[in-house]
Amino acid sequence: MKPLSPSLPLLLLLLLSSTTFAAPSLSPTPSPTISPIPRTSPRTSSSPLDPKPLKALESLNIPTAKNPCDHRPTSKPPSTVVTCDAGSPFRLVTSLSFTNCSSDLSISSAALRALSPSLASLSFLNCPSLSPPPRLPTSLRSFTATSSFLRRRKGLSGVYLARLVNLTDLTVSSVPVSTSGLFVILGNMDKIVSLTVSHANLSGNIPKSLHSNLTFIDLSDNLIKGSIPTSITQLSNLKSLNLSSNSISGEIPDSIGDLISLKNMSLSSNKLSGPIPDSISSLPDLTHLDLSGNQLNGTVPRFITKMKSLKHLNLANNNFRGVLPFNASFLKKLEVFKVGGNSDLCYNRTVLSSKMKLGIAQCDKHGLPLSPPPQKEDSSSDYDYGSEDETSVKKKEESRGPNKVVLGVSIGLASLVFLIIFLILCAKWCG
Ligand SMILES: *[C@@H]1O[C@H](CO)[C@@H](O)[C@H](O)[C@H]1NC(C)=O
Ligand SMILES: *[C@@H]1O[C@H](CO)[C@@H](O)[C@H](O)[C@H]1NC(C)=O
Ligand SMILES: *[C@@H]1O[C@H](CO)[C@@H](O)[C@H](O)[C@H]1NC(C)=O
Ligand SMILES: *[C@@H]1O[C@H](CO)[C@@H](O)[C@H](O)[C@H]1NC(C)=O
Ligand SMILES: *[C@@H]1O[C@H](CO)[C@@H](O)[C@H](O)[C@H]1NC(C)=O
Ligand SMILES: *[C@@H]1O[C@H](CO)[C@@H](O)[C@H](O)[C@H]1NC(C)=O
Ligand SMILES: *[C@@H]1O[C@H](CO)[C@@H](O)[C@H](O)[C@H]1NC(C)=O
Ligand SMILES: *[C@@H]1O[C@H](CO)[C@@H](O)[C@H](O)[C@H]1NC(C)=O
Ligand SMILES: *[C@@H]1O[C@H](CO)[C@@H](O)[C@H](O)[C@H]1NC(C)=O
């Protein structure tokens, strides 16, 4: 087998080079840095920080040896972020954000007072053992508290938040809020644009009047009762409305169609009854509609098929009845569609295939569900175009891709080796 030896190094060489194909292409994922206030300090500004806020930052244990305005601690991600304006001769602090605070941190009112009125944004993310500052500066435009202040059993009081009359952006999530209702908090917040009070044990009703500039409302997972007031439907700038997981009852107001800017709406897991109002079809940009887990009844309206932007539709676990008015080409346009858990609803077999696993029964010729109805609603039995998660499919392709290359190279290599052997052997004997 001597003639083979020259081809062996060649084989090894080719194999080695082929492994470079197999190396997965790792695209660097840039870590998102969300600055709470848009007016971040330009790095070029070299003015020193004003002495008064400097002292305040020191009292908060924020290292000020270097310019604290560019304070980006080496720990990644940074747990305290300070943002300043570009003022001259002295700069002022415009935003402060604490994440995963240490338990010995204490935020005094005096320190916050020294930072106002320039301080526009203050946020606490995951600071459960921190005590809330006794008084927040009324200069704040944005206030965020997420999973914080949990040692205090009553959480934040409505009156405490209500003092922040200059807020455009309020986010309180996974922090209990004790108040008799949202109206207490919003009473004087005449500039509010984005409102999140979620997972907060918030009780009471939705106020009868709301600020007309609201574009975002998330009141999900609270103890809100009563009906959806028509005042909410007058918010012509509202893009997102999330009232899911409350105890809201009554019907969806007919005037819901007045929310002409609405993109996302979830009313899921409440006690809503009655029909889906016709006016919903006139919401031109609605992409996300979740009405699941209520007691809505009547037929599923056909006009839903005319909603051009709709991508995510969840009607599961209601009391809809009759024939589902959707065909396969409409359902294919949706990324997510769920309709299970409606025992009086059925689908027309000549229009939709049973392979779609809609979680509802087939209709008989009178348009009534053929018994026995399928199993009770269960997310795995949903017809859910979104479940074929695009990213997971892509990942599979990626991990398969290099293997194909390796396979191809190996086959090519093997053929080449055989060709060489053949040529060598032929050179020996063919002549
Ligand atoms: C906060 O803690 C969580 C988990 O403990 C961690 O995933 C996250 O990166 C931390 N964030 C910061 C800004 O330190
Ligand atoms: C609210 O903001 C305005 C403009 O920035 C300011 O003049 C006013 O004093 C602030 N109100 C309070 C209560 O801080
Ligand atoms: C709503 O916003 C506009 C522009 O952002 C502003 O001019 C108007 O005063 C605001 N209205 C209220 C009631 O705050
Ligand atoms: C939530 O509110 C109810 C009454 O509204 C109260 O009894 C309960 O203690 C509160 N839970 C928390 C965690 O604050
Ligand atoms: C609507 O919901 C989707 C998916 O949860 C989200 O990506 C999008 O940002 C939301 N849009 C608005 C206006 O809240
Ligand atoms: C509404 O809030 C719930 C719980 O906070 C969340 O799971 C859901 O994605 C939100 N839906 C929309 C449409 O924003
Ligand atoms: C829907 O339910 C309401 C009560 O919740 C009832 O009055 C109404 O008759 C029902 N409508 C249909 C079409 O079943
Ligand atoms: C499916 O339904 C839509 C809306 O009702 C209709 O425009 C379209 O023609 C239907 N497609 C088929 C293949 O029947
Ligand atoms: C099912 O669809 C076919 C074809 O569109 C139609 O002729 C039939 O009447 C429908 N059946 C029911 C129960 O709606």
Coordinates of C-alpha atoms and ligand atoms in Angstrom, one line a residue:
M1 CA 0.0 0.0 0.0
K2 CA 3.0 2.3 -0.4
P3 CA 1.4 4.4 -3.2
L4 CA -1.3 5.5 -0.8
S5 CA 1.0 7.4 1.6
P6 CA 1.3 10.6 -0.4
S7 CA -2.5 11.1 -0.4
L8 CA -2.8 10.7 3.4
P9 CA -1.3 14.1 4.4
L10 CA -3.5 15.6 1.7
L11 CA -6.5 13.9 3.2
L12 CA -5.7 15.2 6.7
L13 CA -5.1 18.7 5.3
L14 CA -8.5 18.7 3.6
L15 CA -10.2 17.3 6.7
L16 CA -8.7 20.0 8.8
S17 CA -9.7 22.8 6.5
S18 CA -13.2 21.4 6.4
T19 CA -13.6 21.8 10.1
T20 CA -13.6 25.5 9.7
F21 CA -16.9 25.2 7.8
A22 CA -18.4 23.4 10.7
A23 CA -17.6 26.2 13.2
P24 CA -21.0 27.8 14.0
S25 CA -21.3 31.4 13.0
L26 CA -21.9 33.3 16.2
S27 CA -23.4 36.6 15.5
P28 CA -22.6 39.0 18.3
T29 CA -25.7 40.0 20.2
P30 CA -25.3 43.5 21.3
S31 CA -26.7 43.9 24.8
P32 CA -29.6 46.4 24.7
T33 CA -28.8 49.5 26.7
I34 CA -32.1 51.2 27.4
S35 CA -31.6 54.7 28.7
P36 CA -34.6 55.8 30.7
I37 CA -34.5 59.3 29.4
P38 CA -33.8 60.3 25.8
R39 CA -31.6 63.2 26.6
T40 CA -28.5 61.3 27.6
S41 CA -25.3 63.1 28.2
P42 CA -23.1 63.6 25.2
R43 CA -19.7 62.1 26.1
T44 CA -18.0 65.1 24.7
S45 CA -19.3 67.4 27.5
S46 CA -16.4 67.7 30.0
S47 CA -18.0 70.1 32.5
P48 CA -17.8 68.9 36.0
L49 CA -20.9 67.9 38.0
D50 CA -22.4 70.6 40.1
P51 CA -21.2 70.3 43.7
K52 CA -24.7 69.9 45.2
P53 CA -25.7 66.8 43.2
L54 CA -22.2 65.5 43.6
K55 CA -22.7 65.5 47.4
A56 CA -26.0 63.8 47.0
L57 CA -24.5 61.1 44.8
E58 CA -21.8 60.5 47.4
S59 CA -24.5 60.1 50.1
L60 CA -26.0 57.3 47.9
N61 CA -22.6 55.5 47.8
I62 CA -22.2 56.2 44.1
P63 CA -18.5 56.6 43.4
T64 CA -17.8 60.1 42.4
A65 CA -14.0 60.1 42.1
K66 CA -14.2 60.1 38.3
N67 CA -16.9 62.0 36.5
P68 CA -20.0 60.2 37.9
C69 CA -22.0 61.4 34.8
D70 CA -20.1 58.8 32.8
H71 CA -20.4 56.4 35.7
R72 CA -20.4 53.0 34.0
P73 CA -19.4 50.6 36.7
T74 CA -17.2 47.7 35.6
S75 CA -19.9 45.2 36.7
K76 CA -21.9 44.2 33.7
P77 CA -24.7 45.1 33.3
P78 CA -24.3 48.2 35.5
S79 CA -26.4 48.3 38.6
T80 CA -26.5 52.0 39.0
V81 CA -26.7 54.3 36.1
V82 CA -26.4 58.1 36.4
T83 CA -27.2 60.4 33.5
C84 CA -26.5 64.1 33.4
D85 CA -27.3 67.0 31.2
A86 CA -24.7 68.9 29.1
G87 CA -24.9 72.0 31.3
S88 CA -22.0 74.4 31.6
P89 CA -20.2 75.4 33.7
F90 CA -21.7 72.6 35.8
R91 CA -23.7 69.6 34.8
L92 CA -26.8 68.4 36.6
V93 CA -28.1 64.9 37.1
T94 CA -31.2 64.1 34.9
S95 CA -31.7 60.4 35.6
L96 CA -30.9 57.8 38.2
S97 CA -31.5 54.1 37.8
F98 CA -30.9 51.4 40.4
T99 CA -30.9 47.7 39.6
N100 CA -30.4 44.8 42.0
C101 CA -29.6 47.3 44.8
S102 CA -27.7 46.1 47.8
S103 CA -29.7 45.8 51.0
D104 CA -27.7 48.6 52.7
L105 CA -28.7 51.2 50.1
S106 CA -30.9 53.9 51.5
I107 CA -32.3 56.7 49.5
S108 CA -32.8 59.8 51.6
S109 CA -35.3 62.5 50.7
A110 CA -32.5 65.0 51.2
A111 CA -30.4 63.4 48.5
L112 CA -33.3 63.4 46.1
R113 CA -34.1 67.0 46.9
A114 CA -30.5 67.9 46.1
L115 CA -30.9 66.3 42.7
S116 CA -34.1 67.9 41.8
P117 CA -35.4 69.9 39.9
S118 CA -33.1 68.5 37.2
L119 CA -33.9 64.9 38.1
A120 CA -36.5 63.8 35.5
S121 CA -36.3 60.1 35.7
L122 CA -35.9 57.7 38.6
S123 CA -36.1 53.9 38.5
F124 CA -35.8 51.0 40.8
L125 CA -35.6 47.5 39.2
N126 CA -35.4 44.5 41.4
C127 CA -34.7 46.2 44.7
P128 CA -37.0 44.2 47.0
S129 CA -35.3 45.0 50.3
L130 CA -35.0 48.7 49.6
S131 CA -37.3 51.1 51.5
P132 CA -39.1 53.6 49.2
P133 CA -37.7 57.1 49.6
P134 CA -40.1 59.0 52.0
R135 CA -40.7 61.7 49.4
L136 CA -40.1 61.6 45.7
P137 CA -39.2 64.8 43.9
T138 CA -42.2 66.3 42.1
S139 CA -39.9 67.2 39.2
L140 CA -40.0 63.6 38.0
R141 CA -41.2 62.9 34.6
S142 CA -40.6 59.2 34.7
F143 CA -40.9 56.9 37.7
T144 CA -40.3 53.1 37.5
A145 CA -40.6 50.6 40.3
T146 CA -40.4 46.9 39.4
S147 CA -40.1 44.1 42.0
S148 CA -39.0 46.6 44.6
F149 CA -39.9 47.8 48.0
L150 CA -41.3 44.4 48.9
R151 CA -40.3 44.5 52.6
R152 CA -43.0 47.1 53.1
R153 CA -46.1 45.1 53.4
K154 CA -48.5 47.7 52.1
G155 CA -46.2 48.5 49.2
L156 CA -46.6 52.0 47.7
S157 CA -49.6 54.1 48.6
G158 CA -51.7 55.8 45.9
V159 CA -51.3 59.2 47.6
Y160 CA -47.5 58.8 47.5
L161 CA -47.6 58.3 43.7
A162 CA -50.2 60.9 43.2
R163 CA -47.8 63.7 44.2
L164 CA -45.9 63.1 41.1
V165 CA -47.9 65.6 39.1
N166 CA -45.3 66.0 36.3
L167 CA -45.1 62.4 35.3
T168 CA -45.5 61.4 31.7
D169 CA -44.4 57.8 32.4
L170 CA -45.4 55.7 35.4
T171 CA -44.4 52.1 35.7
V172 CA -45.2 50.1 38.8
S173 CA -45.0 46.4 38.3
S174 CA -44.8 43.6 40.8
V175 CA -45.0 46.1 43.6
P176 CA -48.2 46.2 45.7
V177 CA -50.0 49.5 45.5
S178 CA -52.6 50.2 48.2
T179 CA -55.2 52.7 47.2
S180 CA -59.0 52.8 46.8
G181 CA -58.6 53.1 43.1
L182 CA -56.6 54.3 40.1
F183 CA -58.4 57.7 40.3
V184 CA -56.4 58.5 43.4
I185 CA -53.1 58.0 41.6
L186 CA -54.0 59.8 38.4
G187 CA -55.9 62.6 40.0
N188 CA -53.5 65.4 39.2
M189 CA -51.2 63.7 36.7
D190 CA -52.2 65.9 33.8
K191 CA -49.3 64.9 31.5
I192 CA -49.4 61.2 31.8
V193 CA -48.8 59.4 28.5
S194 CA -47.7 55.9 29.5
L195 CA -49.3 54.1 32.5
T196 CA -48.3 50.7 33.8
V197 CA -49.6 49.4 37.1
S198 CA -49.5 45.7 36.8
H199 CA -49.2 42.7 39.2
A200 CA -49.8 45.3 41.9
N201 CA -52.9 44.2 43.8
L202 CA -54.6 47.4 42.5
S203 CA -58.2 47.4 43.4
G204 CA -61.2 49.7 42.5
N205 CA -62.6 50.6 39.1
I206 CA -61.2 52.1 36.0
P207 CA -61.7 55.9 36.4
K208 CA -64.5 57.5 34.6
S209 CA -62.2 60.1 33.1
L210 CA -58.7 59.5 31.7
H211 CA -56.1 61.8 30.3
S212 CA -56.5 62.2 26.6
N213 CA -52.8 61.9 25.8
L214 CA -52.5 58.3 27.1
T215 CA -50.9 56.1 24.5
F216 CA -50.1 53.0 26.6
I217 CA -52.1 51.4 29.4
D218 CA -51.2 48.2 31.2
L219 CA -53.3 47.4 34.2
S220 CA -52.9 43.6 33.9
D221 CA -53.0 41.2 36.8
N222 CA -54.8 43.3 39.5
L223 CA -58.1 43.2 41.3
I224 CA -59.9 45.8 39.2
K225 CA -63.7 45.5 39.1
G226 CA -66.5 47.1 37.4
S227 CA -67.0 47.6 33.7
I228 CA -64.9 49.1 30.9
P229 CA -65.9 52.8 31.0
T230 CA -66.6 54.5 27.7
S231 CA -64.1 57.1 28.7
I232 CA -61.3 54.7 27.8
T233 CA -62.6 54.6 24.3
Q234 CA -62.1 58.3 23.9
L235 CA -58.4 57.9 24.0
S236 CA -57.7 58.4 20.4
N237 CA -53.9 58.2 20.9
L238 CA -54.1 54.9 22.7
K239 CA -51.8 52.2 21.1
S240 CA -51.9 49.5 23.7
L241 CA -54.5 48.5 26.2
N242 CA -53.9 45.6 28.6
L243 CA -56.6 44.9 31.1
S244 CA -55.9 41.2 31.3
S245 CA -56.3 39.2 34.6
N246 CA -58.7 41.4 36.5
S247 CA -62.3 41.0 37.5
I248 CA -63.8 43.4 34.9
S249 CA -67.4 42.6 34.0
G250 CA -70.1 43.8 31.7
E251 CA -69.9 44.1 27.9
I252 CA -67.1 45.4 25.7
P253 CA -68.4 48.9 24.9
D254 CA -69.6 49.5 21.3
S255 CA -67.5 52.6 21.2
I256 CA -64.3 50.5 21.3
G257 CA -64.0 51.2 17.6
D258 CA -63.2 54.8 18.4
L259 CA -59.7 53.7 19.6
I260 CA -58.4 54.4 16.1
S261 CA -54.7 54.2 17.1
L262 CA -55.0 50.9 18.9
K263 CA -52.5 48.2 18.0
N264 CA -52.6 45.8 20.9
M265 CA -55.5 44.9 23.1
S266 CA -55.8 42.3 25.8
L267 CA -59.0 41.9 27.8
S268 CA -58.2 38.3 28.6
S269 CA -59.1 36.5 31.9
N270 CA -61.8 38.8 33.1
K271 CA -65.6 38.4 33.5
L272 CA -66.7 40.1 30.3
S273 CA -69.9 38.9 28.7
G274 CA -72.0 39.7 25.6
P275 CA -70.9 39.8 22.0
I276 CA -67.7 41.1 20.2
P277 CA -68.9 44.5 19.1
D278 CA -69.0 45.2 15.3
S279 CA -67.0 48.4 15.8
I280 CA -63.8 46.4 16.5
S281 CA -63.6 45.8 12.7
S282 CA -63.0 49.5 12.2
L283 CA -59.7 49.5 14.2
P284 CA -57.3 49.7 11.2
D285 CA -54.0 48.9 13.0
L286 CA -55.1 46.3 15.5
T287 CA -52.5 43.5 15.3
H288 CA -52.9 41.8 18.7
L289 CA -56.4 40.9 20.0
D290 CA -56.7 38.7 23.1
L291 CA -60.3 38.2 24.4
S292 CA -59.6 34.7 25.9
G293 CA -60.9 33.6 29.3
N294 CA -64.1 35.6 29.5
Q295 CA -67.8 34.8 29.1
L296 CA -68.3 36.4 25.7
N297 CA -71.1 34.9 23.6
G298 CA -72.9 35.1 20.3
T299 CA -71.3 34.1 17.1
V300 CA -67.7 34.8 16.1
P301 CA -68.2 37.7 13.7
R302 CA -67.1 37.3 10.1
F303 CA -65.9 40.9 9.9
I304 CA -62.8 39.8 11.8
T305 CA -61.5 38.5 8.4
K306 CA -61.5 42.1 7.1
M307 CA -59.1 43.3 9.7
K308 CA -55.9 43.6 7.6
S309 CA -53.3 44.1 10.4
L310 CA -54.5 41.3 12.6
K311 CA -51.7 38.8 13.4
H312 CA -52.6 37.4 16.9
L313 CA -56.1 36.4 17.7
N314 CA -57.1 34.6 20.8
L315 CA -60.8 33.8 21.4
A316 CA -60.2 30.7 23.5
N317 CA -62.3 29.8 26.6
N318 CA -65.4 31.8 26.0
N319 CA -69.1 30.9 25.2
F320 CA -69.1 31.5 21.5
R321 CA -71.5 29.4 19.4
G322 CA -72.3 28.5 15.8
V323 CA -70.0 28.0 12.9
L324 CA -66.5 29.5 12.9
P325 CA -66.6 31.9 9.9
F326 CA -62.9 31.6 9.0
N327 CA -61.2 29.7 6.1
A328 CA -57.7 28.3 5.9
S329 CA -56.3 31.2 3.9
F330 CA -57.4 33.7 6.6
L331 CA -55.9 31.5 9.4
K332 CA -52.6 31.2 7.5
K333 CA -52.2 34.9 7.6
L334 CA -52.4 34.9 11.4
E335 CA -49.3 34.1 13.4
V336 CA -51.3 32.9 16.4
F337 CA -54.9 31.8 16.5
K338 CA -56.6 30.2 19.4
V339 CA -60.3 29.3 19.7
G340 CA -60.5 26.2 21.9
G341 CA -62.6 26.0 25.0
N342 CA -65.8 27.2 23.3
S343 CA -68.1 24.1 23.6
D344 CA -70.9 25.4 21.4
L345 CA -68.6 26.6 18.6
C346 CA -67.8 24.3 15.6
Y347 CA -65.9 24.4 12.3
N348 CA -67.2 23.5 8.8
R349 CA -65.3 20.5 7.6
T350 CA -65.6 21.5 3.9
V351 CA -63.9 24.8 4.7
L352 CA -61.3 23.8 7.3
S353 CA -59.4 20.6 7.7
S354 CA -59.5 18.6 11.0
K355 CA -55.7 18.6 10.8
M356 CA -55.7 22.2 12.0
K357 CA -56.5 21.0 15.6
L358 CA -58.6 24.0 16.4
G359 CA -59.7 22.5 19.7
I360 CA -63.4 22.8 18.8
A361 CA -65.8 20.2 17.3
Q362 CA -66.9 19.7 13.7
C363 CA -70.2 21.1 12.7
D364 CA -73.1 18.9 11.7
K365 CA -75.2 20.0 8.7
H366 CA -77.3 22.3 10.9
G367 CA -74.2 24.1 12.1
L368 CA -74.2 22.5 15.5
P369 CA -71.2 20.9 17.1
L370 CA -71.0 17.1 16.5
S371 CA -70.7 15.4 19.8
P372 CA -68.5 14.4 21.5
P373 CA -66.7 17.7 21.5
P374 CA -62.9 17.5 21.6
Q375 CA -61.1 17.7 24.8
K376 CA -61.2 20.7 27.0
E377 CA -59.0 23.7 25.9
D378 CA -55.4 22.9 26.3
S379 CA -52.7 25.0 24.7
S380 CA -51.1 21.9 23.1
S381 CA -54.3 21.2 21.2
D382 CA -54.6 24.7 19.8
Y383 CA -54.2 25.5 16.2
D384 CA -51.4 27.8 16.7
Y385 CA -49.3 29.1 13.7
G386 CA -47.1 30.9 16.2
S387 CA -46.1 27.7 17.9
E388 CA -43.8 26.8 15.0
D389 CA -41.5 29.4 16.5
E390 CA -39.6 31.0 13.7
T391 CA -36.4 31.5 15.7
S392 CA -36.3 27.9 16.8
V393 CA -36.8 26.7 13.2
K394 CA -34.0 29.0 12.1
K395 CA -31.8 27.7 14.9
K396 CA -32.4 24.2 13.8
E397 CA -31.5 25.1 10.2
E398 CA -28.3 26.9 11.4
S399 CA -27.2 23.9 13.4
R400 CA -27.9 21.6 10.5
G401 CA -26.3 23.9 7.9
P402 CA -22.6 23.3 8.8
N403 CA -23.2 19.5 9.1
K404 CA -24.4 19.5 5.5
V405 CA -21.2 21.3 4.5
V406 CA -19.1 18.8 6.4
L407 CA -21.0 16.0 4.7
G408 CA -20.5 17.5 1.3
V409 CA -16.8 18.1 1.9
S410 CA -16.4 14.6 3.2
I411 CA -18.1 13.0 0.2
G412 CA -16.0 15.2 -2.2
L413 CA -12.9 14.2 -0.2
A414 CA -13.7 10.5 -0.3
S415 CA -14.2 10.7 -4.1
L416 CA -11.0 12.5 -4.5
V417 CA -9.1 9.9 -2.5
F418 CA -10.6 7.1 -4.5
L419 CA -9.7 8.9 -7.7
I420 CA -6.1 9.3 -6.5
I421 CA -5.9 5.6 -5.5
F422 CA -7.4 4.7 -8.9
L423 CA -4.9 6.9 -10.8
I424 CA -1.9 5.5 -8.8
L425 CA -3.1 1.9 -9.2
C426 CA -3.8 2.6 -12.9
A427 CA -0.3 4.2 -13.4
K428 CA 1.1 1.0 -11.9
W429 CA -0.9 -1.6 -13.8
C430 CA -2.9 0.1 -16.6
G431 CA 0.2 0.7 -18.7
Ligands
LIG1 C1 -29.9 41.7 38.2 O1 -30.0 40.4 38.7 C2 -30.4 39.4 37.7 C3 -30.6 38.1 38.4 O2 -30.2 38.0 39.7 C4 -29.5 39.4 36.6 O3 -29.9 38.5 35.6 C5 -29.3 40.7 36.0 O4 -28.4 40.7 35.0 C6 -28.9 41.8 37.0 N1 -29.0 43.1 36.4 C7 -28.1 44.1 36.7 C8 -28.3 45.3 35.9 O5 -27.3 43.9 37.5
LIG2 C1 -43.4 70.5 36.7 O1 -42.6 70.8 35.6 C2 -42.6 72.2 35.3 C3 -41.8 72.3 34.0 O2 -40.6 71.6 34.0 C4 -42.0 73.0 36.4 O3 -42.0 74.3 36.2 C5 -42.9 72.7 37.7 O4 -42.3 73.3 38.8 C6 -43.0 71.2 37.9 N1 -43.9 71.0 39.0 C7 -43.6 70.4 40.1 C8 -44.7 70.2 41.2 O5 -42.4 70.1 40.4
LIG3 C1 -51.1 66.3 24.7 O1 -49.9 66.3 23.9 C2 -49.8 67.5 23.1 C3 -48.6 67.3 22.3 O2 -47.7 66.4 22.8 C4 -49.8 68.7 23.9 O3 -49.7 69.9 23.1 C5 -51.1 68.8 24.7 O4 -51.0 69.9 25.6 C6 -51.3 67.6 25.5 N1 -52.6 67.5 26.1 C7 -52.8 67.4 27.5 C8 -54.2 67.4 27.9 O5 -51.8 67.3 28.2
LIG4 C1 -54.1 42.8 48.2 O1 -55.3 43.5 48.5 C2 -56.2 42.8 49.4 C3 -57.4 43.7 49.6 O2 -57.6 44.5 48.5 C4 -55.4 42.7 50.7 O3 -56.3 42.0 51.6 C5 -54.1 41.9 50.5 O4 -53.4 41.9 51.7 C6 -53.3 42.6 49.5 N1 -52.1 41.8 49.2 C7 -50.9 42.3 49.1 C8 -49.8 41.4 48.8 O5 -50.7 43.5 49.3
LIG5 C1 -47.8 44.8 20.8 O1 -47.4 43.5 21.3 C2 -46.3 42.9 20.6 C3 -46.1 41.5 21.1 O2 -46.3 41.4 22.4 C4 -45.1 43.8 20.9 O3 -44.0 43.3 20.2 C5 -45.4 45.2 20.5 O4 -44.3 46.1 20.8 C6 -46.6 45.7 21.1 N1 -47.0 47.1 20.6 C7 -47.4 48.1 21.4 C8 -47.8 49.3 20.7 O5 -47.5 48.0 22.6
LIG6 C1 -50.9 41.8 28.8 O1 -50.3 41.5 30.1 C2 -50.0 40.2 30.3 C3 -49.6 40.0 31.8 O2 -48.9 41.1 32.2 C4 -49.0 39.7 29.3 O3 -48.7 38.4 29.5 C5 -49.5 39.9 27.9 O4 -48.5 39.6 27.0 C6 -50.0 41.4 27.7 N1 -50.7 41.4 26.4 C7 -50.6 42.5 25.5 C8 -51.3 42.4 24.3 O5 -49.9 43.5 25.8
LIG7 C1 -75.1 36.4 26.0 O1 -75.1 36.5 27.4 C2 -76.0 37.4 28.0 C3 -75.9 37.4 29.5 O2 -74.5 37.2 29.8 C4 -77.4 37.1 27.6 O3 -78.3 38.1 28.1 C5 -77.5 37.0 26.1 O4 -78.8 36.6 25.7 C6 -76.5 36.1 25.5 N1 -76.6 36.2 24.0 C7 -76.5 35.1 23.2 C8 -76.6 35.4 21.8 O5 -76.5 34.0 23.7
LIG8 C1 -61.3 33.2 2.7 O1 -62.1 34.2 3.4 C2 -61.8 35.5 2.9 C3 -62.5 36.4 3.8 O2 -63.8 36.0 4.2 C4 -62.2 35.6 1.5 O3 -61.9 36.9 1.0 C5 -61.4 34.6 0.6 O4 -61.8 34.6 -0.7 C6 -61.6 33.2 1.2 N1 -60.7 32.3 0.5 C7 -61.1 31.1 0.0 C8 -60.0 30.3 -0.6 O5 -62.2 30.7 0.1
LIG9 C1 -70.0 24.3 5.0 O1 -69.5 24.9 3.9 C2 -70.1 24.6 2.7 C3 -69.3 25.2 1.5 O2 -69.0 26.5 1.8 C4 -71.6 25.0 2.7 O3 -72.2 24.6 1.5 C5 -72.3 24.4 3.9 O4 -73.6 25.0 4.0 C6 -71.5 24.8 5.2 N1 -72.1 24.1 6.3 C7 -72.5 24.7 7.4 C8 -73.1 23.8 8.5 O5 -72.4 25.9 7.5

